[in-house]
Amino acid sequence: MKLTFLGTSAATAMPLPFCGCAVCRHARRDGGKDIRRRASLVIDGELLIDLGPDSAAACGQYGVDLTKIRVLLQTHAHSDHFDAGHFITRHPDYAVENLAPLLVAASGGTLRAMNEAIRREDGSADLSDGDFCRHLRLTLFPMAPGETAVLGNYTVTAFDSRHDPARQALVYLIERGGKSVFYGTDLLEVGEEIYACLREARPDAVILDQTYGEGKNAGGHLDAGEVAKVVRRLREIGAVTVRTHIYATHISHEGNPPHEEMCSLAGQYGYAIAYDGLTVTV
Ligand SMILES: [Zn+2]
Ligand SMILES: [Zn+2]
Ligand SMILES: [Zn+2]
């Protein structure tokens, strides 16, 4: 499986447009890995996790062809993860040509929230209308926590991320050909059912939400100290080894230092920091 990080920032991007803090100033001055788009991941060029506001631009930069995507997994519908404007350009009104079918998996609550965003974009659009979905060549696939389904070339298991309880945000274990990847953002906590599943699956890559620096958790996500604890527990139960690719993503300026400093802190706990454009083959 080939993983390409299209974006690795939290909702606010990096640097924040109007922030003059030291971390954002550093990002503006030095650029490089401290410039982060909103979090999104593509697997093998055919499975996209989160069609976010920056996904299309990132695909252009990193040579990912979105027409090849056959499965879209949405973690949830917050605006840093779902861009209704991009989604709706699949409609024939936008003169789209050679449109390929797309399987869209998310929780029922997330699909409803996506539809609300789509309807705000265009009042005549409606994901609950079969004709509209046919026009966009969509198949909607509601998933519940604990459910495993075959989606295209992948076997996907969904878990409750506790991040958006009202809408049931999900995180996913994605398997193909004996390899597997856990994508865990946005994530309030790693539930016991996730530890139990990962202990069995022994994933080749684990990707975790590190929105905040250690001790700076403002809610809804993990901070660096919590990520270190999760990694330690995963190692203790045998879910990961030194060969497992472990990355933090969904990074904000709140308590997280510049990239290189984050890397040395994370390295002490046995994980790495993702950056935009990073490609990992497992
Ligand atoms: Zn987010
Ligand atoms: Zn800042
Ligand atoms: Zn969110």
PDB file of C-alpha atoms and ligand atoms in Angstrom:
ATOM      1  CA  MET A   1       0.000   0.000   0.000  1.00  0.00           C
ATOM      2  CA  LYS A   2       1.273   3.418  -0.944  1.00  0.00           C
ATOM      3  CA  LEU A   3       0.247   6.241   1.378  1.00  0.00           C
ATOM      4  CA  THR A   4       0.462   9.866   0.294  1.00  0.00           C
ATOM      5  CA  PHE A   5      -0.208  12.584   2.843  1.00  0.00           C
ATOM      6  CA  LEU A   6      -2.076  15.313   0.963  1.00  0.00           C
ATOM      7  CA  GLY A   7      -2.318  17.463   4.069  1.00  0.00           C
ATOM      8  CA  THR A   8      -1.232  17.237   7.702  1.00  0.00           C
ATOM      9  CA  SER A   9      -2.695  20.288   9.419  1.00  0.00           C
ATOM     10  CA  ALA A  10      -5.603  20.801  11.766  1.00  0.00           C
ATOM     11  CA  ALA A  11      -8.602  22.884  10.710  1.00  0.00           C
ATOM     12  CA  THR A  12      -6.698  26.142  10.872  1.00  0.00           C
ATOM     13  CA  ALA A  13      -3.949  25.163   8.359  1.00  0.00           C
ATOM     14  CA  MET A  14      -0.320  26.068   9.021  1.00  0.00           C
ATOM     15  CA  PRO A  15       0.552  28.851   9.314  1.00  0.00           C
ATOM     16  CA  LEU A  16      -2.773  30.274  10.460  1.00  0.00           C
ATOM     17  CA  PRO A  17      -3.649  33.041   8.048  1.00  0.00           C
ATOM     18  CA  PHE A  18      -3.803  35.794  10.653  1.00  0.00           C
ATOM     19  CA  CYS A  19      -1.576  34.424  13.425  1.00  0.00           C
ATOM     20  CA  GLY A  20       1.663  36.099  14.387  1.00  0.00           C
ATOM     21  CA  CYS A  21       2.834  33.510  16.961  1.00  0.00           C
ATOM     22  CA  ALA A  22       6.406  32.241  16.854  1.00  0.00           C
ATOM     23  CA  VAL A  23       5.433  28.919  15.228  1.00  0.00           C
ATOM     24  CA  CYS A  24       3.397  30.575  12.451  1.00  0.00           C
ATOM     25  CA  ARG A  25       6.132  33.178  11.892  1.00  0.00           C
ATOM     26  CA  HIS A  26       8.693  30.383  11.613  1.00  0.00           C
ATOM     27  CA  ALA A  27       6.486  28.574   9.074  1.00  0.00           C
ATOM     28  CA  ARG A  28       6.147  31.746   6.968  1.00  0.00           C
ATOM     29  CA  ARG A  29       9.861  32.452   7.095  1.00  0.00           C
ATOM     30  CA  ASP A  30      11.241  28.946   6.496  1.00  0.00           C
ATOM     31  CA  GLY A  31       8.362  27.257   4.644  1.00  0.00           C
ATOM     32  CA  GLY A  32       9.150  23.629   3.840  1.00  0.00           C
ATOM     33  CA  LYS A  33       7.558  21.015   6.057  1.00  0.00           C
ATOM     34  CA  ASP A  34       6.009  23.661   8.306  1.00  0.00           C
ATOM     35  CA  ILE A  35       3.588  24.654   5.544  1.00  0.00           C
ATOM     36  CA  ARG A  36       0.645  22.327   6.057  1.00  0.00           C
ATOM     37  CA  ARG A  37      -2.670  21.906   4.281  1.00  0.00           C
ATOM     38  CA  ARG A  38      -5.781  20.471   5.882  1.00  0.00           C
ATOM     39  CA  ALA A  39      -5.469  16.742   6.691  1.00  0.00           C
ATOM     40  CA  SER A  40      -6.196  14.196   3.976  1.00  0.00           C
ATOM     41  CA  LEU A  41      -4.594  10.925   2.853  1.00  0.00           C
ATOM     42  CA  VAL A  42      -4.678   8.964  -0.382  1.00  0.00           C
ATOM     43  CA  ILE A  43      -3.913   5.239  -0.590  1.00  0.00           C
ATOM     44  CA  ASP A  44      -2.617   3.662  -3.808  1.00  0.00           C
ATOM     45  CA  GLY A  45      -4.039   6.578  -5.765  1.00  0.00           C
ATOM     46  CA  GLU A  46      -7.485   4.984  -5.506  1.00  0.00           C
ATOM     47  CA  LEU A  47      -8.791   5.441  -1.956  1.00  0.00           C
ATOM     48  CA  LEU A  48      -9.126   8.949  -0.534  1.00  0.00           C
ATOM     49  CA  ILE A  49      -9.654   9.660   3.134  1.00  0.00           C
ATOM     50  CA  ASP A  50     -11.439  13.009   3.475  1.00  0.00           C
ATOM     51  CA  LEU A  51     -12.156  15.230   0.497  1.00  0.00           C
ATOM     52  CA  GLY A  52     -11.022  18.387   2.249  1.00  0.00           C
ATOM     53  CA  PRO A  53     -10.764  22.004   1.147  1.00  0.00           C
ATOM     54  CA  ASP A  54      -7.094  21.568   0.136  1.00  0.00           C
ATOM     55  CA  SER A  55      -7.272  18.055  -1.351  1.00  0.00           C
ATOM     56  CA  ALA A  56      -7.619  19.128  -4.983  1.00  0.00           C
ATOM     57  CA  ALA A  57      -4.695  21.582  -4.811  1.00  0.00           C
ATOM     58  CA  ALA A  58      -2.521  19.020  -3.014  1.00  0.00           C
ATOM     59  CA  CYS A  59      -3.331  16.361  -5.630  1.00  0.00           C
ATOM     60  CA  GLY A  60      -2.170  18.781  -8.310  1.00  0.00           C
ATOM     61  CA  GLN A  61       1.084  19.380  -6.479  1.00  0.00           C
ATOM     62  CA  TYR A  62       1.849  15.741  -5.677  1.00  0.00           C
ATOM     63  CA  GLY A  63       0.717  14.165  -8.946  1.00  0.00           C
ATOM     64  CA  VAL A  64      -2.346  12.376  -7.569  1.00  0.00           C
ATOM     65  CA  ASP A  65      -5.143  11.997 -10.130  1.00  0.00           C
ATOM     66  CA  LEU A  66      -8.512  12.302  -8.397  1.00  0.00           C
ATOM     67  CA  THR A  67     -10.285  10.737 -11.405  1.00  0.00           C
ATOM     68  CA  LYS A  68      -8.652   7.460 -10.325  1.00  0.00           C
ATOM     69  CA  ILE A  69     -10.241   7.542  -6.872  1.00  0.00           C
ATOM     70  CA  ARG A  70     -12.879   4.829  -6.481  1.00  0.00           C
ATOM     71  CA  VAL A  71     -13.477   4.965  -2.719  1.00  0.00           C
ATOM     72  CA  LEU A  72     -13.936   8.027  -0.531  1.00  0.00           C
ATOM     73  CA  LEU A  73     -13.825   7.408   3.214  1.00  0.00           C
ATOM     74  CA  GLN A  74     -15.037  10.391   5.197  1.00  0.00           C
ATOM     75  CA  THR A  75     -14.048  10.511   8.846  1.00  0.00           C
ATOM     76  CA  HIS A  76     -16.590  13.266   9.452  1.00  0.00           C
ATOM     77  CA  ALA A  77     -17.972  16.361   7.775  1.00  0.00           C
ATOM     78  CA  HIS A  78     -16.217  19.232   9.592  1.00  0.00           C
ATOM     79  CA  SER A  79     -15.230  21.820   7.011  1.00  0.00           C
ATOM     80  CA  ASP A  80     -11.503  21.002   7.259  1.00  0.00           C
ATOM     81  CA  HIS A  81     -12.334  17.425   6.148  1.00  0.00           C
ATOM     82  CA  PHE A  82     -15.200  17.849   3.700  1.00  0.00           C
ATOM     83  CA  ASP A  83     -15.466  20.402   0.922  1.00  0.00           C
ATOM     84  CA  ALA A  84     -18.963  20.366  -0.561  1.00  0.00           C
ATOM     85  CA  GLY A  85     -17.868  22.677  -3.372  1.00  0.00           C
ATOM     86  CA  HIS A  86     -15.337  20.168  -4.734  1.00  0.00           C
ATOM     87  CA  PHE A  87     -17.780  17.303  -4.237  1.00  0.00           C
ATOM     88  CA  ILE A  88     -20.549  18.937  -6.198  1.00  0.00           C
ATOM     89  CA  THR A  89     -18.411  19.527  -9.290  1.00  0.00           C
ATOM     90  CA  ARG A  90     -19.112  15.861 -10.111  1.00  0.00           C
ATOM     91  CA  HIS A  91     -22.542  17.092 -11.302  1.00  0.00           C
ATOM     92  CA  PRO A  92     -23.084  17.300 -15.100  1.00  0.00           C
ATOM     93  CA  ASP A  93     -23.882  21.024 -14.670  1.00  0.00           C
ATOM     94  CA  TYR A  94     -20.124  21.508 -14.268  1.00  0.00           C
ATOM     95  CA  ALA A  95     -19.494  19.803 -17.642  1.00  0.00           C
ATOM     96  CA  VAL A  96     -17.542  17.013 -15.975  1.00  0.00           C
ATOM     97  CA  GLU A  97     -16.490  14.360 -18.502  1.00  0.00           C
ATOM     98  CA  ASN A  98     -15.701  10.648 -18.198  1.00  0.00           C
ATOM     99  CA  LEU A  99     -16.875  10.627 -14.611  1.00  0.00           C
ATOM    100  CA  ALA A 100     -15.887   7.432 -12.801  1.00  0.00           C
ATOM    101  CA  PRO A 101     -18.099   5.844 -10.153  1.00  0.00           C
ATOM    102  CA  LEU A 102     -17.334   6.675  -6.519  1.00  0.00           C
ATOM    103  CA  LEU A 103     -18.194   4.704  -3.411  1.00  0.00           C
ATOM    104  CA  VAL A 104     -18.639   7.071  -0.463  1.00  0.00           C
ATOM    105  CA  ALA A 105     -18.414   5.543   3.011  1.00  0.00           C
ATOM    106  CA  ALA A 106     -19.069   7.416   6.258  1.00  0.00           C
ATOM    107  CA  SER A 107     -21.347   7.173   9.257  1.00  0.00           C
ATOM    108  CA  GLY A 108     -25.030   7.898   8.660  1.00  0.00           C
ATOM    109  CA  GLY A 109     -24.676  11.106  10.680  1.00  0.00           C
ATOM    110  CA  THR A 110     -21.688  12.214   8.611  1.00  0.00           C
ATOM    111  CA  LEU A 111     -23.540  11.489   5.351  1.00  0.00           C
ATOM    112  CA  ARG A 112     -26.395  13.668   6.613  1.00  0.00           C
ATOM    113  CA  ALA A 113     -23.968  16.442   7.588  1.00  0.00           C
ATOM    114  CA  MET A 114     -22.287  16.177   4.162  1.00  0.00           C
ATOM    115  CA  ASN A 115     -25.715  16.541   2.568  1.00  0.00           C
ATOM    116  CA  GLU A 116     -26.448  19.646   4.617  1.00  0.00           C
ATOM    117  CA  ALA A 117     -23.180  21.191   3.410  1.00  0.00           C
ATOM    118  CA  ILE A 118     -23.958  20.183  -0.187  1.00  0.00           C
ATOM    119  CA  ARG A 119     -27.438  21.716   0.045  1.00  0.00           C
ATOM    120  CA  ARG A 120     -25.975  24.950   1.399  1.00  0.00           C
ATOM    121  CA  GLU A 121     -23.781  24.968  -1.695  1.00  0.00           C
ATOM    122  CA  ASP A 122     -26.679  24.243  -4.058  1.00  0.00           C
ATOM    123  CA  GLY A 123     -30.286  24.147  -2.827  1.00  0.00           C
ATOM    124  CA  SER A 124     -31.294  21.734  -5.615  1.00  0.00           C
ATOM    125  CA  ALA A 125     -28.630  19.179  -4.628  1.00  0.00           C
ATOM    126  CA  ASP A 126     -29.693  16.308  -2.386  1.00  0.00           C
ATOM    127  CA  LEU A 127     -27.826  13.112  -1.513  1.00  0.00           C
ATOM    128  CA  SER A 128     -31.100  11.499  -0.457  1.00  0.00           C
ATOM    129  CA  ASP A 129     -32.353  11.831  -4.052  1.00  0.00           C
ATOM    130  CA  GLY A 130     -31.454   8.754  -6.107  1.00  0.00           C
ATOM    131  CA  ASP A 131     -31.381  10.743  -9.352  1.00  0.00           C
ATOM    132  CA  PHE A 132     -28.903  13.218  -7.886  1.00  0.00           C
ATOM    133  CA  CYS A 133     -26.615  10.371  -6.771  1.00  0.00           C
ATOM    134  CA  ARG A 134     -26.877   8.770 -10.243  1.00  0.00           C
ATOM    135  CA  HIS A 135     -25.891  12.093 -11.825  1.00  0.00           C
ATOM    136  CA  LEU A 136     -22.823  12.223  -9.598  1.00  0.00           C
ATOM    137  CA  ARG A 137     -22.221   8.452 -10.035  1.00  0.00           C
ATOM    138  CA  LEU A 138     -22.222   7.985  -6.275  1.00  0.00           C
ATOM    139  CA  THR A 139     -22.936   4.958  -4.163  1.00  0.00           C
ATOM    140  CA  LEU A 140     -23.389   5.918  -0.526  1.00  0.00           C
ATOM    141  CA  PHE A 141     -22.273   3.364   2.055  1.00  0.00           C
ATOM    142  CA  PRO A 142     -23.256   4.150   5.661  1.00  0.00           C
ATOM    143  CA  MET A 143     -20.988   2.514   8.217  1.00  0.00           C
ATOM    144  CA  ALA A 144     -21.388   2.036  11.950  1.00  0.00           C
ATOM    145  CA  PRO A 145     -18.613   1.701  14.563  1.00  0.00           C
ATOM    146  CA  GLY A 146     -17.370  -1.886  14.720  1.00  0.00           C
ATOM    147  CA  GLU A 147     -18.544  -2.650  11.190  1.00  0.00           C
ATOM    148  CA  THR A 148     -16.199  -4.196   8.601  1.00  0.00           C
ATOM    149  CA  ALA A 149     -16.967  -3.903   4.902  1.00  0.00           C
ATOM    150  CA  VAL A 150     -15.296  -4.614   1.582  1.00  0.00           C
ATOM    151  CA  LEU A 151     -15.039  -1.324  -0.304  1.00  0.00           C
ATOM    152  CA  GLY A 152     -13.446  -1.656  -3.723  1.00  0.00           C
ATOM    153  CA  ASN A 153     -10.064  -3.349  -3.279  1.00  0.00           C
ATOM    154  CA  TYR A 154     -10.013  -2.720   0.482  1.00  0.00           C
ATOM    155  CA  THR A 155     -11.426  -4.205   3.652  1.00  0.00           C
ATOM    156  CA  VAL A 156     -12.355  -1.349   5.952  1.00  0.00           C
ATOM    157  CA  THR A 157     -13.272  -1.433   9.637  1.00  0.00           C
ATOM    158  CA  ALA A 158     -14.817   1.648  11.234  1.00  0.00           C
ATOM    159  CA  PHE A 159     -14.387   2.803  14.834  1.00  0.00           C
ATOM    160  CA  ASP A 160     -15.959   5.542  16.936  1.00  0.00           C
ATOM    161  CA  SER A 161     -13.464   8.415  17.220  1.00  0.00           C
ATOM    162  CA  ARG A 162     -15.448  10.161  20.024  1.00  0.00           C
ATOM    163  CA  HIS A 163     -14.599  13.388  18.168  1.00  0.00           C
ATOM    164  CA  ASP A 164     -18.062  14.407  16.948  1.00  0.00           C
ATOM    165  CA  PRO A 165     -20.573  12.345  18.975  1.00  0.00           C
ATOM    166  CA  ALA A 166     -23.629  14.100  17.543  1.00  0.00           C
ATOM    167  CA  ARG A 167     -22.646  13.074  14.006  1.00  0.00           C
ATOM    168  CA  GLN A 168     -20.681   9.905  14.785  1.00  0.00           C
ATOM    169  CA  ALA A 169     -17.227  10.663  13.445  1.00  0.00           C
ATOM    170  CA  LEU A 170     -15.292   7.525  12.462  1.00  0.00           C
ATOM    171  CA  VAL A 171     -11.677   6.428  12.140  1.00  0.00           C
ATOM    172  CA  TYR A 172     -10.666   3.479  10.007  1.00  0.00           C
ATOM    173  CA  LEU A 173      -8.481   0.407   9.684  1.00  0.00           C
ATOM    174  CA  ILE A 174      -7.872  -0.165   5.967  1.00  0.00           C
ATOM    175  CA  GLU A 175      -6.521  -3.525   4.762  1.00  0.00           C
ATOM    176  CA  ARG A 176      -5.369  -4.796   1.405  1.00  0.00           C
ATOM    177  CA  GLY A 177      -3.257  -7.782   0.381  1.00  0.00           C
ATOM    178  CA  GLY A 178      -2.118  -8.606   3.906  1.00  0.00           C
ATOM    179  CA  LYS A 179      -1.109  -5.012   4.704  1.00  0.00           C
ATOM    180  CA  SER A 180      -3.068  -2.584   6.848  1.00  0.00           C
ATOM    181  CA  VAL A 181      -3.150   1.034   7.917  1.00  0.00           C
ATOM    182  CA  PHE A 182      -4.959   2.661  10.835  1.00  0.00           C
ATOM    183  CA  TYR A 183      -5.962   6.258  10.112  1.00  0.00           C
ATOM    184  CA  GLY A 184      -6.916   7.927  13.380  1.00  0.00           C
ATOM    185  CA  THR A 185      -7.897  11.528  12.972  1.00  0.00           C
ATOM    186  CA  ASP A 186      -9.800  13.355  14.272  1.00  0.00           C
ATOM    187  CA  LEU A 187      -9.624  11.395  17.490  1.00  0.00           C
ATOM    188  CA  LEU A 188     -10.626  12.299  21.037  1.00  0.00           C
ATOM    189  CA  GLU A 189      -9.292   9.056  22.488  1.00  0.00           C
ATOM    190  CA  VAL A 190      -8.312   5.553  21.448  1.00  0.00           C
ATOM    191  CA  GLY A 191     -11.107   3.294  22.710  1.00  0.00           C
ATOM    192  CA  GLU A 192     -10.512  -0.190  24.089  1.00  0.00           C
ATOM    193  CA  GLU A 193     -12.160  -1.681  20.984  1.00  0.00           C
ATOM    194  CA  ILE A 194      -9.519   0.032  18.836  1.00  0.00           C
ATOM    195  CA  TYR A 195      -6.661  -1.345  20.950  1.00  0.00           C
ATOM    196  CA  ALA A 196      -8.255  -4.823  20.785  1.00  0.00           C
ATOM    197  CA  CYS A 197      -8.594  -4.680  17.009  1.00  0.00           C
ATOM    198  CA  LEU A 198      -5.092  -3.311  16.414  1.00  0.00           C
ATOM    199  CA  ARG A 199      -3.599  -5.977  18.664  1.00  0.00           C
ATOM    200  CA  GLU A 200      -5.008  -8.560  16.252  1.00  0.00           C
ATOM    201  CA  ALA A 201      -4.413  -6.624  13.025  1.00  0.00           C
ATOM    202  CA  ARG A 202      -0.836  -5.529  13.844  1.00  0.00           C
ATOM    203  CA  PRO A 203      -1.064  -2.723  11.282  1.00  0.00           C
ATOM    204  CA  ASP A 204       1.879  -1.755   9.104  1.00  0.00           C
ATOM    205  CA  ALA A 205       1.151   1.936   9.634  1.00  0.00           C
ATOM    206  CA  VAL A 206      -0.600   3.883  12.391  1.00  0.00           C
ATOM    207  CA  ILE A 207      -1.529   7.526  11.860  1.00  0.00           C
ATOM    208  CA  LEU A 208      -2.697   9.534  14.872  1.00  0.00           C
ATOM    209  CA  ASP A 209      -4.202  12.942  15.578  1.00  0.00           C
ATOM    210  CA  GLN A 210      -1.732  15.304  17.265  1.00  0.00           C
ATOM    211  CA  THR A 211      -3.606  18.558  17.062  1.00  0.00           C
ATOM    212  CA  TYR A 212      -1.963  19.994  20.173  1.00  0.00           C
ATOM    213  CA  GLY A 213       1.405  20.028  21.835  1.00  0.00           C
ATOM    214  CA  GLU A 214       1.819  18.252  25.166  1.00  0.00           C
ATOM    215  CA  GLY A 215      -0.384  19.724  27.871  1.00  0.00           C
ATOM    216  CA  LYS A 216      -2.087  22.132  25.464  1.00  0.00           C
ATOM    217  CA  ASN A 217      -5.160  20.012  24.728  1.00  0.00           C
ATOM    218  CA  ALA A 218      -8.110  22.340  24.105  1.00  0.00           C
ATOM    219  CA  GLY A 219     -10.535  19.482  23.432  1.00  0.00           C
ATOM    220  CA  GLY A 220     -11.769  17.054  20.818  1.00  0.00           C
ATOM    221  CA  HIS A 221      -8.327  15.731  19.853  1.00  0.00           C
ATOM    222  CA  LEU A 222      -5.119  14.175  21.152  1.00  0.00           C
ATOM    223  CA  ASP A 223      -2.095  16.175  22.214  1.00  0.00           C
ATOM    224  CA  ALA A 224       1.557  15.127  21.912  1.00  0.00           C
ATOM    225  CA  GLY A 225       1.692  13.638  25.414  1.00  0.00           C
ATOM    226  CA  GLU A 226      -1.399  11.548  24.709  1.00  0.00           C
ATOM    227  CA  VAL A 227      -0.007  10.356  21.367  1.00  0.00           C
ATOM    228  CA  ALA A 228       3.154   9.202  23.175  1.00  0.00           C
ATOM    229  CA  LYS A 229       0.996   7.265  25.670  1.00  0.00           C
ATOM    230  CA  VAL A 230      -1.036   5.663  22.862  1.00  0.00           C
ATOM    231  CA  VAL A 231       2.153   4.604  21.073  1.00  0.00           C
ATOM    232  CA  ARG A 232       3.575   3.141  24.289  1.00  0.00           C
ATOM    233  CA  ARG A 233       0.395   1.153  24.940  1.00  0.00           C
ATOM    234  CA  LEU A 234       0.263  -0.094  21.320  1.00  0.00           C
ATOM    235  CA  ARG A 235       3.832  -1.308  21.751  1.00  0.00           C
ATOM    236  CA  GLU A 236       3.071  -2.943  25.108  1.00  0.00           C
ATOM    237  CA  ILE A 237       0.190  -4.970  23.671  1.00  0.00           C
ATOM    238  CA  GLY A 238       2.181  -5.976  20.597  1.00  0.00           C
ATOM    239  CA  ALA A 239       0.057  -4.011  18.124  1.00  0.00           C
ATOM    240  CA  VAL A 240       3.125  -2.175  16.810  1.00  0.00           C
ATOM    241  CA  THR A 241       6.840  -2.926  16.646  1.00  0.00           C
ATOM    242  CA  VAL A 242       9.903  -0.900  15.725  1.00  0.00           C
ATOM    243  CA  ARG A 243       9.104  -1.718  12.078  1.00  0.00           C
ATOM    244  CA  THR A 244       5.620  -0.147  12.192  1.00  0.00           C
ATOM    245  CA  HIS A 245       5.334   3.241  10.510  1.00  0.00           C
ATOM    246  CA  ILE A 246       3.793   5.521  13.154  1.00  0.00           C
ATOM    247  CA  TYR A 247       2.990   9.118  12.227  1.00  0.00           C
ATOM    248  CA  ALA A 248       1.271  12.057  13.837  1.00  0.00           C
ATOM    249  CA  THR A 249      -0.876  14.306  11.658  1.00  0.00           C
ATOM    250  CA  HIS A 250      -3.613  17.000  11.980  1.00  0.00           C
ATOM    251  CA  ILE A 251      -1.105  19.372  13.543  1.00  0.00           C
ATOM    252  CA  SER A 252      -1.911  22.861  14.777  1.00  0.00           C
ATOM    253  CA  HIS A 253       0.327  25.637  16.106  1.00  0.00           C
ATOM    254  CA  GLU A 254      -1.091  25.245  19.629  1.00  0.00           C
ATOM    255  CA  GLY A 255       1.801  23.866  21.637  1.00  0.00           C
ATOM    256  CA  ASN A 256       3.407  22.078  18.686  1.00  0.00           C
ATOM    257  CA  PRO A 257       6.860  23.494  17.838  1.00  0.00           C
ATOM    258  CA  PRO A 258       8.239  23.698  14.268  1.00  0.00           C
ATOM    259  CA  HIS A 259       8.524  20.429  12.352  1.00  0.00           C
ATOM    260  CA  GLU A 260      12.155  19.532  13.065  1.00  0.00           C
ATOM    261  CA  GLU A 261      11.683  20.084  16.797  1.00  0.00           C
ATOM    262  CA  MET A 262       8.466  18.042  16.734  1.00  0.00           C
ATOM    263  CA  CYS A 263      10.399  15.238  15.022  1.00  0.00           C
ATOM    264  CA  SER A 264      13.033  15.069  17.737  1.00  0.00           C
ATOM    265  CA  LEU A 265      10.400  15.109  20.499  1.00  0.00           C
ATOM    266  CA  ALA A 266       8.337  12.399  18.745  1.00  0.00           C
ATOM    267  CA  GLY A 267      11.465  10.349  18.054  1.00  0.00           C
ATOM    268  CA  GLN A 268      12.018   9.959  21.799  1.00  0.00           C
ATOM    269  CA  TYR A 269       8.665   8.167  21.970  1.00  0.00           C
ATOM    270  CA  GLY A 270       9.142   6.057  18.849  1.00  0.00           C
ATOM    271  CA  TYR A 271       6.976   7.817  16.314  1.00  0.00           C
ATOM    272  CA  ALA A 272       7.404  10.332  13.513  1.00  0.00           C
ATOM    273  CA  ILE A 273       5.717  13.509  12.313  1.00  0.00           C
ATOM    274  CA  ALA A 274       4.008  13.459   8.931  1.00  0.00           C
ATOM    275  CA  TYR A 275       4.353  16.326   6.479  1.00  0.00           C
ATOM    276  CA  ASP A 276       2.571  17.310   3.301  1.00  0.00           C
ATOM    277  CA  GLY A 277       3.633  15.239   0.309  1.00  0.00           C
ATOM    278  CA  LEU A 278       5.161  12.462   2.436  1.00  0.00           C
ATOM    279  CA  THR A 279       4.808   9.116   0.654  1.00  0.00           C
ATOM    280  CA  VAL A 280       5.174   5.869   2.571  1.00  0.00           C
ATOM    281  CA  THR A 281       4.973   2.369   1.106  1.00  0.00           C
ATOM    282  CA  VAL A 282       4.029  -0.449   3.477  1.00  0.00           C
TER     283      VAL A 282
HETATM  284 ZN    ZN B   1     -10.074  18.175  11.718  1.00  0.00          ZN
HETATM  285 ZN    ZN B   2       0.233  30.700  15.244  1.00  0.00          ZN
HETATM  286 ZN    ZN B   3     -13.170  17.610  13.219  1.00  0.00          ZN
END
